[in-house]
Short mmCIF file of C-alpha atoms in Angstrom, two decimals:
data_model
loop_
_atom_site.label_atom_id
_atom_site.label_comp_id
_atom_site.label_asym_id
_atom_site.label_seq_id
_atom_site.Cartn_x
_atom_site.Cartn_y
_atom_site.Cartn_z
CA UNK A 1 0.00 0.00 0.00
CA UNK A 2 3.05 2.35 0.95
CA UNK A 3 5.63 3.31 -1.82
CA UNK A 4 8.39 4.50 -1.55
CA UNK A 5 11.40 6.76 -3.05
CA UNK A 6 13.38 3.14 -4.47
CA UNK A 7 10.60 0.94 -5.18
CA UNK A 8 7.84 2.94 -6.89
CA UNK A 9 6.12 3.09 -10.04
CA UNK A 10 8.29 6.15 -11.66
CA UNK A 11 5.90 8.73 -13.29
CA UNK A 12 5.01 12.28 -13.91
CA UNK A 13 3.80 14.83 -11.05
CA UNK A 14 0.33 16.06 -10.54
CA UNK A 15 1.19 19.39 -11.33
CA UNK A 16 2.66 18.59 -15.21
CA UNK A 17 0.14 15.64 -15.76
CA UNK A 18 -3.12 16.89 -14.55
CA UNK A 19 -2.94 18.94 -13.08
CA UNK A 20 -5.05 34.94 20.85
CA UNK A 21 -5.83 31.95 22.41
CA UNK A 22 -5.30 29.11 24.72
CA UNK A 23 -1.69 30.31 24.91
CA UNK A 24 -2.28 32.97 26.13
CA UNK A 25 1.13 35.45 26.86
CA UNK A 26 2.98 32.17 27.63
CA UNK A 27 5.87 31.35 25.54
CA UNK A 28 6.08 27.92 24.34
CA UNK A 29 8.91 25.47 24.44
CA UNK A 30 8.14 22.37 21.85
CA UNK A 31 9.93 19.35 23.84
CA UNK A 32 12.42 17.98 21.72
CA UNK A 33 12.06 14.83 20.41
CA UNK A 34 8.06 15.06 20.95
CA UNK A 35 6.03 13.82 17.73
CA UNK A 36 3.42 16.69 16.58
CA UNK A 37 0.52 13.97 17.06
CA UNK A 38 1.18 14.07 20.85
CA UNK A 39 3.58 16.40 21.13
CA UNK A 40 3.84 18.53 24.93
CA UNK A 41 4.46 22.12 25.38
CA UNK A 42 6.55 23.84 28.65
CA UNK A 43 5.72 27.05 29.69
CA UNK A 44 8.56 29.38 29.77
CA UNK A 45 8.90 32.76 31.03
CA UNK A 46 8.37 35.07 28.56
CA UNK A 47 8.94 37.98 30.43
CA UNK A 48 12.73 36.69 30.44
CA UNK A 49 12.71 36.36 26.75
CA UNK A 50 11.40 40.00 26.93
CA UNK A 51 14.15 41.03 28.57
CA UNK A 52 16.98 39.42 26.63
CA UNK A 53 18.75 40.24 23.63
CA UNK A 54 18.87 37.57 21.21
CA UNK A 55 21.78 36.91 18.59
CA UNK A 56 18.36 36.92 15.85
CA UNK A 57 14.51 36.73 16.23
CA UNK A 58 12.41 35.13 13.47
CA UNK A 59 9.28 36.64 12.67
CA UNK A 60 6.73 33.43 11.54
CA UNK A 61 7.07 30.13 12.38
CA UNK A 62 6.52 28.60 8.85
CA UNK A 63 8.62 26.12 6.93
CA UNK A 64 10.44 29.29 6.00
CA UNK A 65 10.87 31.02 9.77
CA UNK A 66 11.52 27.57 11.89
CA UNK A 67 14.08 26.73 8.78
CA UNK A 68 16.00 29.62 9.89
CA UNK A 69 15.39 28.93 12.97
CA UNK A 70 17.20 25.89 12.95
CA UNK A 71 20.14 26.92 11.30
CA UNK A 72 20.97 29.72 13.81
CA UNK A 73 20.36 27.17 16.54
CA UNK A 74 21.93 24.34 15.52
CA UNK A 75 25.02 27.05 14.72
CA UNK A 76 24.90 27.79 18.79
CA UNK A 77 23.36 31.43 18.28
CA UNK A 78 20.47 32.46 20.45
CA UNK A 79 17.29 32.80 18.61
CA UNK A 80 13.61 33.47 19.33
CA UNK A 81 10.62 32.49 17.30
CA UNK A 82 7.40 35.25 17.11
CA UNK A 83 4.40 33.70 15.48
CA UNK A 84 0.86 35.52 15.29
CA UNK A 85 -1.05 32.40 14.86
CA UNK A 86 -1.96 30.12 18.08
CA UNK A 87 0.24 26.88 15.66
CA UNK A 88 3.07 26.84 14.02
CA UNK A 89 3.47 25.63 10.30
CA UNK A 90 1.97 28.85 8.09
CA UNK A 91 0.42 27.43 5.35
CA UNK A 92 0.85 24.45 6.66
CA UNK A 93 -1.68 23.45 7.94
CA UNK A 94 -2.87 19.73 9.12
CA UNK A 95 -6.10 19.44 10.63
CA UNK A 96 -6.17 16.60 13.04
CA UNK A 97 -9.72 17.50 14.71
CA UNK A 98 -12.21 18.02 11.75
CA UNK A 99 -12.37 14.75 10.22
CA UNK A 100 -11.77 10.81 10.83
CA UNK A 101 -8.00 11.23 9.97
CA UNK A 102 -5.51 14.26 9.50
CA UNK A 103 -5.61 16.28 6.68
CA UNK A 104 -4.17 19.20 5.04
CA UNK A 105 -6.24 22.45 5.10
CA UNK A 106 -2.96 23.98 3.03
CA UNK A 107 0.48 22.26 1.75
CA UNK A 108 -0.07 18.80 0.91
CA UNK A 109 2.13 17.24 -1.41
CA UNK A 110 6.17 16.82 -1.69
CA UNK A 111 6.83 17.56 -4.82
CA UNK A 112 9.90 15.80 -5.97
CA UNK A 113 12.16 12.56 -4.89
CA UNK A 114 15.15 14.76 -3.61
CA UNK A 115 14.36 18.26 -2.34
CA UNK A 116 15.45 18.97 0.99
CA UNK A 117 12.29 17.43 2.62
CA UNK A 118 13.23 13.82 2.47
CA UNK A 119 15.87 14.75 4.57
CA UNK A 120 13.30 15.20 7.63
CA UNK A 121 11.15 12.67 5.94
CA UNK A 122 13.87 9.99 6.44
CA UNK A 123 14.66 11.34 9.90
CA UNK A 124 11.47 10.48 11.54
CA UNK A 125 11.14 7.33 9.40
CA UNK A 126 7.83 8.40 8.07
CA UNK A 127 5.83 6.70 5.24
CA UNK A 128 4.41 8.39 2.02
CA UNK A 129 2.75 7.80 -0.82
CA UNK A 130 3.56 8.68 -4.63
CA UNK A 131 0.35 9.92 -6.58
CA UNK A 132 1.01 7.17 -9.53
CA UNK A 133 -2.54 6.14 -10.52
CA UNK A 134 -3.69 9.40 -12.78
CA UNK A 135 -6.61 9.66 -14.98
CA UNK A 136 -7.94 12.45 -17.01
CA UNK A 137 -10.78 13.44 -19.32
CA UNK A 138 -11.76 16.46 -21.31
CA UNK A 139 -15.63 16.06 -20.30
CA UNK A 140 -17.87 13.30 -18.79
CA UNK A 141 -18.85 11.72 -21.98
CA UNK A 142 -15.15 11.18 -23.16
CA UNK A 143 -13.21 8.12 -22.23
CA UNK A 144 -10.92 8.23 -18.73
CA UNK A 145 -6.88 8.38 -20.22
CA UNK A 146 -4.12 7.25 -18.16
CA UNK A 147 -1.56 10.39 -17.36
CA UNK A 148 1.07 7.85 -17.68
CA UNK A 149 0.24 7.02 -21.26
CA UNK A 150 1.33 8.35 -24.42
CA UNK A 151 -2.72 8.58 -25.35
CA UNK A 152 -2.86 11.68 -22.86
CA UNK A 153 -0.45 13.29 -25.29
CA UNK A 154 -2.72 12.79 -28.47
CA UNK A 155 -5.18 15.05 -29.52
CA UNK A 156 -8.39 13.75 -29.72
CA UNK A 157 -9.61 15.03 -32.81
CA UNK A 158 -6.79 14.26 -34.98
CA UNK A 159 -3.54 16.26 -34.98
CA UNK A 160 -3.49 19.31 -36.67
CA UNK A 161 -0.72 20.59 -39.71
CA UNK A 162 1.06 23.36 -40.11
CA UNK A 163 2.96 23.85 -43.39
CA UNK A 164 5.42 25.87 -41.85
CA UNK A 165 5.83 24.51 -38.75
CA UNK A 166 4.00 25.43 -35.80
CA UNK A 167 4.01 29.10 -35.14
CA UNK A 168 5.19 30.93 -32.82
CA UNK A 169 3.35 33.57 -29.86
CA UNK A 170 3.48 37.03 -30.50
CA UNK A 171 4.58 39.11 -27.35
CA UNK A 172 2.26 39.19 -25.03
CA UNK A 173 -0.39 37.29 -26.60
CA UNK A 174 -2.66 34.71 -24.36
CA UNK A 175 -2.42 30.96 -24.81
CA UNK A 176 -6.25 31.18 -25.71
CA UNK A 177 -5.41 33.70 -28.12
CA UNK A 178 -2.18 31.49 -29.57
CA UNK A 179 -4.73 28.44 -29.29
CA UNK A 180 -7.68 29.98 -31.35
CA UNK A 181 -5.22 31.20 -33.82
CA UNK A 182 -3.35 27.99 -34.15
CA UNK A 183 -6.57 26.35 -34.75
CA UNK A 184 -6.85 24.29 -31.83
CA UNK A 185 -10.46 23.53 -30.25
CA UNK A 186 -11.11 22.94 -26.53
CA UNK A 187 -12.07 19.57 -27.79
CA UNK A 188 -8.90 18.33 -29.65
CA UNK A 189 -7.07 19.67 -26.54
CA UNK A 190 -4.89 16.68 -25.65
CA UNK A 191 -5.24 15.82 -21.63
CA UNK A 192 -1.44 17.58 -21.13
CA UNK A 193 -2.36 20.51 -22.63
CA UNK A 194 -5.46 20.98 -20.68
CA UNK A 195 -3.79 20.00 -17.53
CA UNK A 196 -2.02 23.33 -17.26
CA UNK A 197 -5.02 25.06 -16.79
CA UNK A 198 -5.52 22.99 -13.41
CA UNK A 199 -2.38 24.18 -11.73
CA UNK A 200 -1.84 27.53 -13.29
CA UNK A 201 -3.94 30.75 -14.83
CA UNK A 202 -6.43 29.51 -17.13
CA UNK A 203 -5.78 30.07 -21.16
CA UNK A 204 -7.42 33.75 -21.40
CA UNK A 205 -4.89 34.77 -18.78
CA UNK A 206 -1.92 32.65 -19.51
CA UNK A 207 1.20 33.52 -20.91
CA UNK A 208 0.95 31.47 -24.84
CA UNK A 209 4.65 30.01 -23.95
CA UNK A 210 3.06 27.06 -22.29
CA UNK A 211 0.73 26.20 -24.20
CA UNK A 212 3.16 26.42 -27.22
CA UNK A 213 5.39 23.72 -25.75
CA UNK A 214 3.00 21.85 -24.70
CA UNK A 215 1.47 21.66 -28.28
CA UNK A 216 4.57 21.02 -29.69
CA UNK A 217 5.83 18.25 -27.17
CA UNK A 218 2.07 16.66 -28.35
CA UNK A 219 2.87 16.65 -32.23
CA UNK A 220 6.32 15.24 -31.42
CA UNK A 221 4.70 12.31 -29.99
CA UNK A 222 1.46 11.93 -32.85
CA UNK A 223 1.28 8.36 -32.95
CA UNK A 224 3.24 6.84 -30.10
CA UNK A 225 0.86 4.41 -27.90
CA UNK A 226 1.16 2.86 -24.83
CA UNK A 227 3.28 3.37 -21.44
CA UNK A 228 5.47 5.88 -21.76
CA UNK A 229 8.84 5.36 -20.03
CA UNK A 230 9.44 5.56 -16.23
CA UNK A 231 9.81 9.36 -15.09
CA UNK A 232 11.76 10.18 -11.85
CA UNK A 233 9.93 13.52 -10.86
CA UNK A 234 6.78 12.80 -8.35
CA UNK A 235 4.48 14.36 -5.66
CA UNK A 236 4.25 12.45 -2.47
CA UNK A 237 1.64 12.67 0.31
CA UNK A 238 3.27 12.28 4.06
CA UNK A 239 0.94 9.59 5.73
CA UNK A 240 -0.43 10.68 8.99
CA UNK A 241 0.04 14.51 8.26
CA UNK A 242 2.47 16.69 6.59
CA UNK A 243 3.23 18.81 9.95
CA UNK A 244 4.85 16.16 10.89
CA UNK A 245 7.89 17.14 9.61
CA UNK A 246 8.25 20.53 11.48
CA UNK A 247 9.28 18.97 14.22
CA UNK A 248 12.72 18.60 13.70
CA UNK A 249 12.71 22.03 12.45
CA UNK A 250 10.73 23.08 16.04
CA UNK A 251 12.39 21.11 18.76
CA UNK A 252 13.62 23.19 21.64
CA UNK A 253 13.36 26.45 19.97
CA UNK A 254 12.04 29.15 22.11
CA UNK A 255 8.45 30.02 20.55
CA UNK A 256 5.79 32.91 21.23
CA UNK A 257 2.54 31.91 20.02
CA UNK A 258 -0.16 34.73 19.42
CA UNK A 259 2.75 37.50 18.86
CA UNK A 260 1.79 39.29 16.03
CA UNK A 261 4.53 41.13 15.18
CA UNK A 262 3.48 44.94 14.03
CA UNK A 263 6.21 47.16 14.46
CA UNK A 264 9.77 47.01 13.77
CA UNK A 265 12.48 49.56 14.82
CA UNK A 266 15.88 49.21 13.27
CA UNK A 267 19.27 50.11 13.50
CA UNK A 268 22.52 48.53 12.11
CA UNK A 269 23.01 45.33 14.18
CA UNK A 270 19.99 46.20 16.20
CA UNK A 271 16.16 45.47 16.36
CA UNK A 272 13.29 45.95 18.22
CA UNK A 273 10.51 44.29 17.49
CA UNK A 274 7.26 44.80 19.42
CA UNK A 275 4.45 42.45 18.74
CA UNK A 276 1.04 41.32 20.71
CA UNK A 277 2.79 39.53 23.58
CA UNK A 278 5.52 42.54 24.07
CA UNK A 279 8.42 43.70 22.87
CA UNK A 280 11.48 41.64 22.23
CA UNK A 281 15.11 42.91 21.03
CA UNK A 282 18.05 41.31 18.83
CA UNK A 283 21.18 41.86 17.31
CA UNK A 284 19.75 40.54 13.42
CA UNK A 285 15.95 39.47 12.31
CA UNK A 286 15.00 37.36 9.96
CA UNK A 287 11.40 37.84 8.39
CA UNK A 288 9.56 34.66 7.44
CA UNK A 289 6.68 36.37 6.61
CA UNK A 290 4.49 35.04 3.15
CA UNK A 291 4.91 38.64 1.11
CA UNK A 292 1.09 39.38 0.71
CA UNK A 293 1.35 40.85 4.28
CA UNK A 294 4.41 42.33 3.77
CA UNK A 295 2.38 44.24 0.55
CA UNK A 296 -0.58 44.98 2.74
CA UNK A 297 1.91 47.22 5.42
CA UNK A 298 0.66 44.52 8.20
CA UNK A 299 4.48 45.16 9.86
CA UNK A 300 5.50 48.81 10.10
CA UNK A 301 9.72 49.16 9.28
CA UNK A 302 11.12 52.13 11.67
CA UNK A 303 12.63 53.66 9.86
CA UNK A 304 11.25 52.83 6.70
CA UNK A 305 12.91 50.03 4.10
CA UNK A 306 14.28 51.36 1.03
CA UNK A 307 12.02 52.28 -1.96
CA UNK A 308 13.29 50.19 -3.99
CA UNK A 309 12.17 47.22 -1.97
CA UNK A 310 8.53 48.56 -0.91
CA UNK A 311 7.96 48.64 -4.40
CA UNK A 312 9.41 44.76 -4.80
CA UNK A 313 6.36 44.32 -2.52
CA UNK A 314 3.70 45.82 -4.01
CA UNK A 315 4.67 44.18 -7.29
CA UNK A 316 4.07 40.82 -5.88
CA UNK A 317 0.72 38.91 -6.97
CA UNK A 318 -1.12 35.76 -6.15
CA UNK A 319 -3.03 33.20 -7.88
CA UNK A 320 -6.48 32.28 -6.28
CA UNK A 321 -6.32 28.68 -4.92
CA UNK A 322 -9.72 26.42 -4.33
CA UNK A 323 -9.35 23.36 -2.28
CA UNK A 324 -12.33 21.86 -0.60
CA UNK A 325 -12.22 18.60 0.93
CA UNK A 326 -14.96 15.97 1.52
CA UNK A 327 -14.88 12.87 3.58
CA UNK A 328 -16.80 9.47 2.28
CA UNK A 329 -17.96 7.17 4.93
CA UNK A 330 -16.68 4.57 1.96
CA UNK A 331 -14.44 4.74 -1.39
CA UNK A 332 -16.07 6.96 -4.07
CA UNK A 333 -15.24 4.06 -6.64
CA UNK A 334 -17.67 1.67 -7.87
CA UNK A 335 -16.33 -2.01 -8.82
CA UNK A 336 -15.79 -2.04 -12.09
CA UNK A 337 -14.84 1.51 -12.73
CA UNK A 338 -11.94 2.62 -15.69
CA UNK A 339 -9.94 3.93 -12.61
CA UNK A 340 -8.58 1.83 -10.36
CA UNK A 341 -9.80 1.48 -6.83
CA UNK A 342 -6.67 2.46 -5.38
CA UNK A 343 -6.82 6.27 -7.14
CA UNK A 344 -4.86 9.05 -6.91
CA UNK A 345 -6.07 11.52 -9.46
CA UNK A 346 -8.92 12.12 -11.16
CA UNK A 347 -9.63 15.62 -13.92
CA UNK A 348 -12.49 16.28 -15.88
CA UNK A 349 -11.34 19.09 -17.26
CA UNK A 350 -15.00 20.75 -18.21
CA UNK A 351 -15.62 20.65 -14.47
CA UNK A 352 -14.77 23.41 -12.04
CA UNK A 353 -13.54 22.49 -10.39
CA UNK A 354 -11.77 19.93 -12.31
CA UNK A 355 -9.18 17.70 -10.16
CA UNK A 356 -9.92 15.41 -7.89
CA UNK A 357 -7.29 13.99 -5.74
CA UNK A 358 -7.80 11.02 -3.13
CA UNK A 359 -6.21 12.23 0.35
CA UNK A 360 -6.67 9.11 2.69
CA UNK A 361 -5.53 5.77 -0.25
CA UNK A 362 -2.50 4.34 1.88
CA UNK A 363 -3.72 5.47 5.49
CA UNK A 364 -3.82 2.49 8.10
CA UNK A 365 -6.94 0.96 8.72
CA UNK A 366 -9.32 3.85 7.66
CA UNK A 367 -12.12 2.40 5.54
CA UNK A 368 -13.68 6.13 4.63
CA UNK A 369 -11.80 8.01 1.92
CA UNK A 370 -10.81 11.62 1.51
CA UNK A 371 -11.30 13.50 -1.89
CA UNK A 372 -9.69 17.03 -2.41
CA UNK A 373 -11.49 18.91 -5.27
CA UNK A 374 -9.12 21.78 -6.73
CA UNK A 375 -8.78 24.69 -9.04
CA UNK A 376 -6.42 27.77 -9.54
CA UNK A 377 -6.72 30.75 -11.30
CA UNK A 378 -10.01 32.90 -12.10
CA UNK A 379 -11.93 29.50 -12.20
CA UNK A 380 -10.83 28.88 -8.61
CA UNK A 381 -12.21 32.86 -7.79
CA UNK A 382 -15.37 32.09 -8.92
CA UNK A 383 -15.84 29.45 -6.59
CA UNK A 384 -14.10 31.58 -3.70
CA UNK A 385 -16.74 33.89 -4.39
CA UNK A 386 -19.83 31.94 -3.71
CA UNK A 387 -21.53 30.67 -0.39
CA UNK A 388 -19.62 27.69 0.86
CA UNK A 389 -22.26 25.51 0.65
CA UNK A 390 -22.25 26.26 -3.03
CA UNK A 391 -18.72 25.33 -3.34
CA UNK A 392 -19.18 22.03 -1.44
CA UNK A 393 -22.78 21.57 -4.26
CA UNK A 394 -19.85 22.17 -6.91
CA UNK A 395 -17.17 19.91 -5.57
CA UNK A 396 -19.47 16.64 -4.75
CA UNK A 397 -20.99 17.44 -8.49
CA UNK A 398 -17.48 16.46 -10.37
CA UNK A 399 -17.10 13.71 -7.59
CA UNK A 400 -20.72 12.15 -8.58
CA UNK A 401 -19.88 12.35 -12.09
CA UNK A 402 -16.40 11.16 -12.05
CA UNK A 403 -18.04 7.87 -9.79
CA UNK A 404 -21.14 7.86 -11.93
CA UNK A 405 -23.40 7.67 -8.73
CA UNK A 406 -25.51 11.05 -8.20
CA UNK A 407 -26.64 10.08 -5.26
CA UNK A 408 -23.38 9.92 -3.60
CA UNK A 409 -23.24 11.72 -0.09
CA UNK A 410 -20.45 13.44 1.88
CA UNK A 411 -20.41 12.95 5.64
CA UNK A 412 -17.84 15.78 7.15
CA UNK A 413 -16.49 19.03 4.34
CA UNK A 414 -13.83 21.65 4.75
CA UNK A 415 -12.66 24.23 2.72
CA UNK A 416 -10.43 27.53 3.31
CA UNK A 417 -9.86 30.62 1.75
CA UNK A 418 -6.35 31.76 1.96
CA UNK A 419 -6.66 35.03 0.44
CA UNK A 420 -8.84 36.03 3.42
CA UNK A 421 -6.18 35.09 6.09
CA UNK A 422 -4.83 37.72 7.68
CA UNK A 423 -1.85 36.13 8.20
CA UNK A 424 -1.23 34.68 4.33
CA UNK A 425 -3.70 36.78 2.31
CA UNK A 426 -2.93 33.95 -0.80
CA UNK A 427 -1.61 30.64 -1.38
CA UNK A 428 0.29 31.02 -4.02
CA UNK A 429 2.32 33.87 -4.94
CA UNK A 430 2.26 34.21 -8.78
CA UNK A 431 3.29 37.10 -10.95
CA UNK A 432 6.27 39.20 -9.20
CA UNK A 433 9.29 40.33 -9.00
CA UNK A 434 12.49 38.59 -9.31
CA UNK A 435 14.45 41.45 -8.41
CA UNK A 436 17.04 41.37 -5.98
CA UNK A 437 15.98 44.21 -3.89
CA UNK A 438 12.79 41.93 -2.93
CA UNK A 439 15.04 39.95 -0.37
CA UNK A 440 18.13 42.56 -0.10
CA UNK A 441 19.51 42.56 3.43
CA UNK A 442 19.12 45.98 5.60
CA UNK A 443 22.09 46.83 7.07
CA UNK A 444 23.21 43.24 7.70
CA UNK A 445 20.60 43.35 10.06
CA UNK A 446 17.16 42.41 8.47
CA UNK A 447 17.45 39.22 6.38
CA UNK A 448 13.95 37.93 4.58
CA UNK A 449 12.92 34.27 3.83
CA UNK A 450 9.44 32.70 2.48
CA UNK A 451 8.04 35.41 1.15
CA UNK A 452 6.88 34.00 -2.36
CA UNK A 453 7.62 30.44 -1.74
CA UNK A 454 5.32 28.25 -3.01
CA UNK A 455 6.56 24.75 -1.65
CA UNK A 456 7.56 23.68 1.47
CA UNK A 457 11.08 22.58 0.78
CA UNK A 458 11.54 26.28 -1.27
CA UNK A 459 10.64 27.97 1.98
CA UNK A 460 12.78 25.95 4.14
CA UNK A 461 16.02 26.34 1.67
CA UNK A 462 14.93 30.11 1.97
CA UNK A 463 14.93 30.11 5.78
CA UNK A 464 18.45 28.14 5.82
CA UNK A 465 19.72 30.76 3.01
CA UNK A 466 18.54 33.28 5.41
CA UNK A 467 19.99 32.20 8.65
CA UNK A 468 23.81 31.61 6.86
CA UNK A 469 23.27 35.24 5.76
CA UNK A 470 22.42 36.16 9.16
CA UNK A 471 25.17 34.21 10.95
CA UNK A 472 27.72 35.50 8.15
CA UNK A 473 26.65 39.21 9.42
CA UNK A 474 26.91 38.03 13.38
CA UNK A 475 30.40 36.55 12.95
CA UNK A 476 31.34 39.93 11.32
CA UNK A 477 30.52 41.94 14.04
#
């Protein structure tokens, strides 16, 4: 049921196939070694982390902030962790209360077979599961294709010719735009082509360059049938919950919970940084913030940050995310189905939303199953935008057709809406700035990590890139 890194069935991702609380002012000390299923949490006094001056503070105890985290403490510098939320983990977010078994209200999947995620993966000895079994369709009345066949690379209505080879986008032009002009219907789209849409801006947004490839990659392969060869690139669930692996990342690091962070006053090797639970002073910061709040002026900079990186911020976008999540008191799958029992993925594309993924196959001796129903893009707004009881209506209506049973019943449903988080405001950071003054050090004082990361191991790498920068700036003091 489990497969791992060595013996699983190679293949192609999801996302290129188809797709102020109970803690009160306390500061909290995760025990180290503790699992995050039962894990225990000391009381410390705050008040003497108020009154010391740490080597660095963090601000946000995402992948991103408890990556840097670990750095400077495994390096033997004193550091202190603010995080505004009553958890830790960000966008991270595993859910262990709602339904029959954990799951993921944000991050979900590892996406790849070596980024730095396996390392804690390994370290805990958890188990995982590669999404393998993938099946797509342009609409309910065309036939379920394999993502790991060659026939999800044909186009269904015959491939088209072009003389002079296949032309090129103009600048700026749309990939609906390129697509219409190309001659290519939505229903001789072949199942790779239509999977961008899933994971990306839909074609009336999209930059043509996708598309483009993606066409030409398809008439490359006119013709070819059957399996295609064994891919190394996969996504991975973490069985049990993906928070899992911040523990490693948390252990014995001091931790403020509920300290929203909302002022910061700054001087070369100095901070002070005064937040809901007090105020708290270092010798270097690192922000691990996601940069939507960093755009909205949630933290104020005394004095301010340069112009040139303010305006970094505001150039930073996001792409709406939908993910709902509804629990079966049995698998969705009848016998006899054209996808296997054992599913990971299932897209009708003429949905919205489209992609179905199953969030509970490989999890111990639970006989319900989990589907997550998802969407990006404007299609994903539109659902954001309605009641969620509408949303949930949309979700189990792909899930009824994709099973063929309409009167097919959910028993628990969750969805969340990232863009209204104060603490996020998006998923998904999409169109922005590359420039370097986005993450340029102040002073060698104020170091940034996370802030439009869009995978868990990406954040973490930025936290750890962070930290060295930090500890670099330390040592030269």
């Amino acid at each position: 049921m489990y497969e791992d890194r060595a013996s699983e069935r190679a293949g192609l991702t999801r996302r290129t196939v188809l797709a102020g609380g109970a803690a009160g002012a306390l500061g909290l000390l995760l025990t180290a070694g503790a699992r995050p299923t039962s894990a225990t949490w000391q009381s410390a006094a705050s008040g003497d982390w108020r009154s010391t001056t740490w080597d660095a503070i963090v601000i946000g105890a995402g992948a991103a902030g408890l990556g840097a985290a670990r750095t400077l403490a495994d390096a033997g510098r004193s550091v202190l962790v603010l995080e505004a939320r009553d958890r830790i983990g960000g966008r991270m977010w595993t859910d262990r209360t709602s339904m029959s078994i954990p799951f993921e209200r944000g991050a979900e999947l590892v996406h790849g077979s070596t980024v730095s995620t396996w390392g804690l993966i390994d370290q805990l000895g958890l188990q995982t599961r590669r999404q393998t079994t993938i099946y797509g369709r342009l609409t309910p009345q065309t036939p379920w294709i394999d993502g790991f066949d060659y026939a999800s690379w044909q186009f269904p209505l015959g491939a088209p010719s072009y003389q002079n080879g296949l032309p090129e986008p103009a600048s700026g032009e749309t990939a609906l735009h390129w697509l219409d002009r190309v001659g290519i219907v939505p229903a001789n789209y072949p199942i790779m082509l239509a999977a961008i849409e899933v994971d990306a801006e839909q074609f009336d947004v999209l930059p043509a360059k996708a598309a483009h490839e993606a066409v030409k990659t398809s008439l490359k392969l006119v013709g070819k049938t059957g399996p295609m060869p064994p891919q190394e690139y996969g996504d991975y669930r973490v069985i049990g919950g993906y928070d899992q692996v911040l523990q490693p990342l948390a252990a014995g690091i001091p931790l403020v919970l509920n300290a929203r962070v909302h002022t910061v006053e700054h001087a070369l090797g100095q901070v002070e940084v005064y937040s809901t639970q007090g105020t708290y002073t270092a010798k270097s910061l690192i922000v691990a913030l996601p940069g939507g709040v960093l755009k909205h002026g949630d933290v104020v900079f005394d004095p301010p940050l340069p112009p040139a990186q303010r305006n970094a911020f505001q150039e930073i976008d996001y792409l709406p995310v939908f993910k709902a999540i509804l629990e079966f008191a049995h698998p969705v799958l009848p016998p006899g189905h054209a996808v296997p029992p054992a599913w990971d993925i299932m897209t009708t594309f003429s949905k919205n939303p489209p992609s179905l993924w199953n969030a509970s196959v490989g999890t111990p001796g639970y006989t319900g199953e989990l589907v997550v129903a998802w969407m990006t893009g404007g299609k994903a707004q539109e659902l954001l935008d309605v009641p969620e009881s509408q949303r949930f209506a949309a979700a189990l209506d792909n899930i009824r057709t994709a099973v063929g049973d309409q009167g097919l019943q959910y028993v628990n449903a969750s969805t969340y809406d990232w863009s209204k988080d104060q603490y996020a405001r998006g998923a998904y950071s999409e169109r922005f700035t590359r420039g370097t003054q986005l993450a340029a050090p102040v002073d060698g004082t104020i170091f940034w990590a996370g802030m439009i990361t869009s995978t868990i191991a990406w954040s973490r790498d930025t936290g750890i890139a962070a930290a060295n920068d930090a500890l670099a700036a330390l040592a030269a003091r």
